[in-house]
C-alpha positions as protocol buffer text, in pm:
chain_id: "A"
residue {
  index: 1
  type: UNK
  ca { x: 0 y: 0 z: 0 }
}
residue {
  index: 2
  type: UNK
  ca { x: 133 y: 349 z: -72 }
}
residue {
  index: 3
  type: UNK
  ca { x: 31 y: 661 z: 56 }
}
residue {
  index: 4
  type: UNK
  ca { x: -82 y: 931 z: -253 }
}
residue {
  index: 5
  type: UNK
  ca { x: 156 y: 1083 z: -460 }
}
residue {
  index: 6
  type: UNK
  ca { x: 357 y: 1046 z: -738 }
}
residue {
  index: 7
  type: UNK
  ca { x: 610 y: 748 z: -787 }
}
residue {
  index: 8
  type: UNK
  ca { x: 869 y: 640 z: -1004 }
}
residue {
  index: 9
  type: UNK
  ca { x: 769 y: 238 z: -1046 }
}
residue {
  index: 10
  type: UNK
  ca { x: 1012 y: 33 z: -1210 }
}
residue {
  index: 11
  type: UNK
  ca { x: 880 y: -397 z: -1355 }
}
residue {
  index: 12
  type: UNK
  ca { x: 1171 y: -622 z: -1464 }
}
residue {
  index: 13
  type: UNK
  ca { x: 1129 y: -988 z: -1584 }
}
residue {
  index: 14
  type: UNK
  ca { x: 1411 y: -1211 z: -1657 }
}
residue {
  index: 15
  type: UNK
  ca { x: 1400 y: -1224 z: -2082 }
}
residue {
  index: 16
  type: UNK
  ca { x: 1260 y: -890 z: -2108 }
}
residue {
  index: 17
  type: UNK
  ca { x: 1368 y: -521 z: -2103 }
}
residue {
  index: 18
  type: UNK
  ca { x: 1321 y: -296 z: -1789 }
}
residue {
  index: 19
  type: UNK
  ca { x: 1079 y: -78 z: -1772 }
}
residue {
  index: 20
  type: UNK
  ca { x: 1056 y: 263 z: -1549 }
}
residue {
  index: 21
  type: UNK
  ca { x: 715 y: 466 z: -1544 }
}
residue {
  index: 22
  type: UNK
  ca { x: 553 y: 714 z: -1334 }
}
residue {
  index: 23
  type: UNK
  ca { x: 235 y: 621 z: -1155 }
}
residue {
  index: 24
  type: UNK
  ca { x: 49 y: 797 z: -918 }
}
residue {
  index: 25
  type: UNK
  ca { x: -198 y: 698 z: -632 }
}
residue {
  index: 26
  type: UNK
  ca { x: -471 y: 927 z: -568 }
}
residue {
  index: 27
  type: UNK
  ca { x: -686 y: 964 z: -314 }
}
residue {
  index: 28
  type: UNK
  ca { x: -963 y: 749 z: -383 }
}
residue {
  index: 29
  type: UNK
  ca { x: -1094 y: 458 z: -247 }
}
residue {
  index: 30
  type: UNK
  ca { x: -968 y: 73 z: -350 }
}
residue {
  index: 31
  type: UNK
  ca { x: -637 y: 19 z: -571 }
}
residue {
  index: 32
  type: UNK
  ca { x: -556 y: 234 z: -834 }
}
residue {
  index: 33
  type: UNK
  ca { x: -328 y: 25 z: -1125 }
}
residue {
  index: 34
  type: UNK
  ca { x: -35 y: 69 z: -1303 }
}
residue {
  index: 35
  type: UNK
  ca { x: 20 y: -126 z: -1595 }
}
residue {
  index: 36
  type: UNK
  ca { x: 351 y: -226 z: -1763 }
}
residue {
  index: 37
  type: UNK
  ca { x: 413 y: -393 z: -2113 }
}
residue {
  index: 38
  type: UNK
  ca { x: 749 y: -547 z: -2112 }
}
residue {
  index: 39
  type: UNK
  ca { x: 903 y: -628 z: -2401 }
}
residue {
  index: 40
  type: UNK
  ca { x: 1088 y: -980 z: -2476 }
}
residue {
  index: 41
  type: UNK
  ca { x: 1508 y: -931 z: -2517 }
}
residue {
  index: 42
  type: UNK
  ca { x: 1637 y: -1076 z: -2839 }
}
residue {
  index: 43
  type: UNK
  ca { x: 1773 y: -1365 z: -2630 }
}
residue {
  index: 44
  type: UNK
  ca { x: 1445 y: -1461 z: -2522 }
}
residue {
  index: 45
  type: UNK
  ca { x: 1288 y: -1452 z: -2867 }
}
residue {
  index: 46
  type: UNK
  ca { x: 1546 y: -1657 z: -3011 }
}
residue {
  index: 47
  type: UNK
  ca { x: 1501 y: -1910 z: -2690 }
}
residue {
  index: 48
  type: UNK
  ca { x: 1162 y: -1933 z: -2795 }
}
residue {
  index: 49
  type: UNK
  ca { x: 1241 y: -1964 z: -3118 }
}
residue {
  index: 50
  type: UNK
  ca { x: 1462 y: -2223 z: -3107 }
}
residue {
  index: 51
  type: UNK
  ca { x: 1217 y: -2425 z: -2867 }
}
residue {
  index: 52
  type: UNK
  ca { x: 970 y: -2439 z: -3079 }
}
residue {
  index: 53
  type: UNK
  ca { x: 1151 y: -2588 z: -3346 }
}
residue {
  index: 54
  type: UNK
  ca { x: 1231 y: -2273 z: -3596 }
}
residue {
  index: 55
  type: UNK
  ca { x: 1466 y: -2259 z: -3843 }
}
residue {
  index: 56
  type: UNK
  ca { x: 1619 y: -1918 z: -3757 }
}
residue {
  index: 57
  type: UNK
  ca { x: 1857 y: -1760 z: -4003 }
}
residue {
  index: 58
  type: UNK
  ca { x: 2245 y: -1759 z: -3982 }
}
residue {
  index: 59
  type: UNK
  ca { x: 2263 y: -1398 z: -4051 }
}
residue {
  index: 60
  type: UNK
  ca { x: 1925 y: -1315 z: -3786 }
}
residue {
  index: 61
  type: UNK
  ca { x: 2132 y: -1583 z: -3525 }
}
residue {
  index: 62
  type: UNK
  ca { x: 2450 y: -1337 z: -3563 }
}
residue {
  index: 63
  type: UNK
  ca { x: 2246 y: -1038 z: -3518 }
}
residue {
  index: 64
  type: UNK
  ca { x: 2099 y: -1170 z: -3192 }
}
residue {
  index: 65
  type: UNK
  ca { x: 2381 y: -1265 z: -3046 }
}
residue {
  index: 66
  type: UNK
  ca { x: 2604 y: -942 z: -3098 }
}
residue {
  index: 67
  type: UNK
  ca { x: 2249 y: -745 z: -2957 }
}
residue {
  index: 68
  type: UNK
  ca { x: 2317 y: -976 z: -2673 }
}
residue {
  index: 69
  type: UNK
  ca { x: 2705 y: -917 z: -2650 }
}
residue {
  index: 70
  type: UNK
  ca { x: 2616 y: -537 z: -2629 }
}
residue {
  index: 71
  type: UNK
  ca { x: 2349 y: -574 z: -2332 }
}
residue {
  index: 72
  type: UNK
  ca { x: 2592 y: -740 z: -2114 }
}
């Protein structure tokens, strides 16, 4: 529970990109949401990919993994 104001709310999720947003809680009664859409990393696509059985690429496999060199 938070008291009203304004707050900087941050949602992670292994596989996906942070997200930071500003919510704020006002003063009326019951909860008052604040929604996130998280976005999947190119690591997790391509784990999902790969699960299910895809043929991906050479050249989209390279390009995945040097995204993935630069996030670390």
């Amino acid at each position: 529970m938070l008291t009203p104001g304004d707050y900087m709310v941050t949602a992670s999720a292994e596989g996906y990109h942070t997200v930071t947003r500003s919510c704020r809680v006002t003063f009326e009664e019951g909860p008052v949401p604040c929604n996130f859409r998280l976005t999947k990393t190119p690591k997790q696509r391509l784990r999902e990919l790969l699960a299910a059985g895809a043929k991906v690429p050479p050249d989209l496999r390279r390009r995945l993994e040097r995204l993935r060199g630069q996030k670390n």
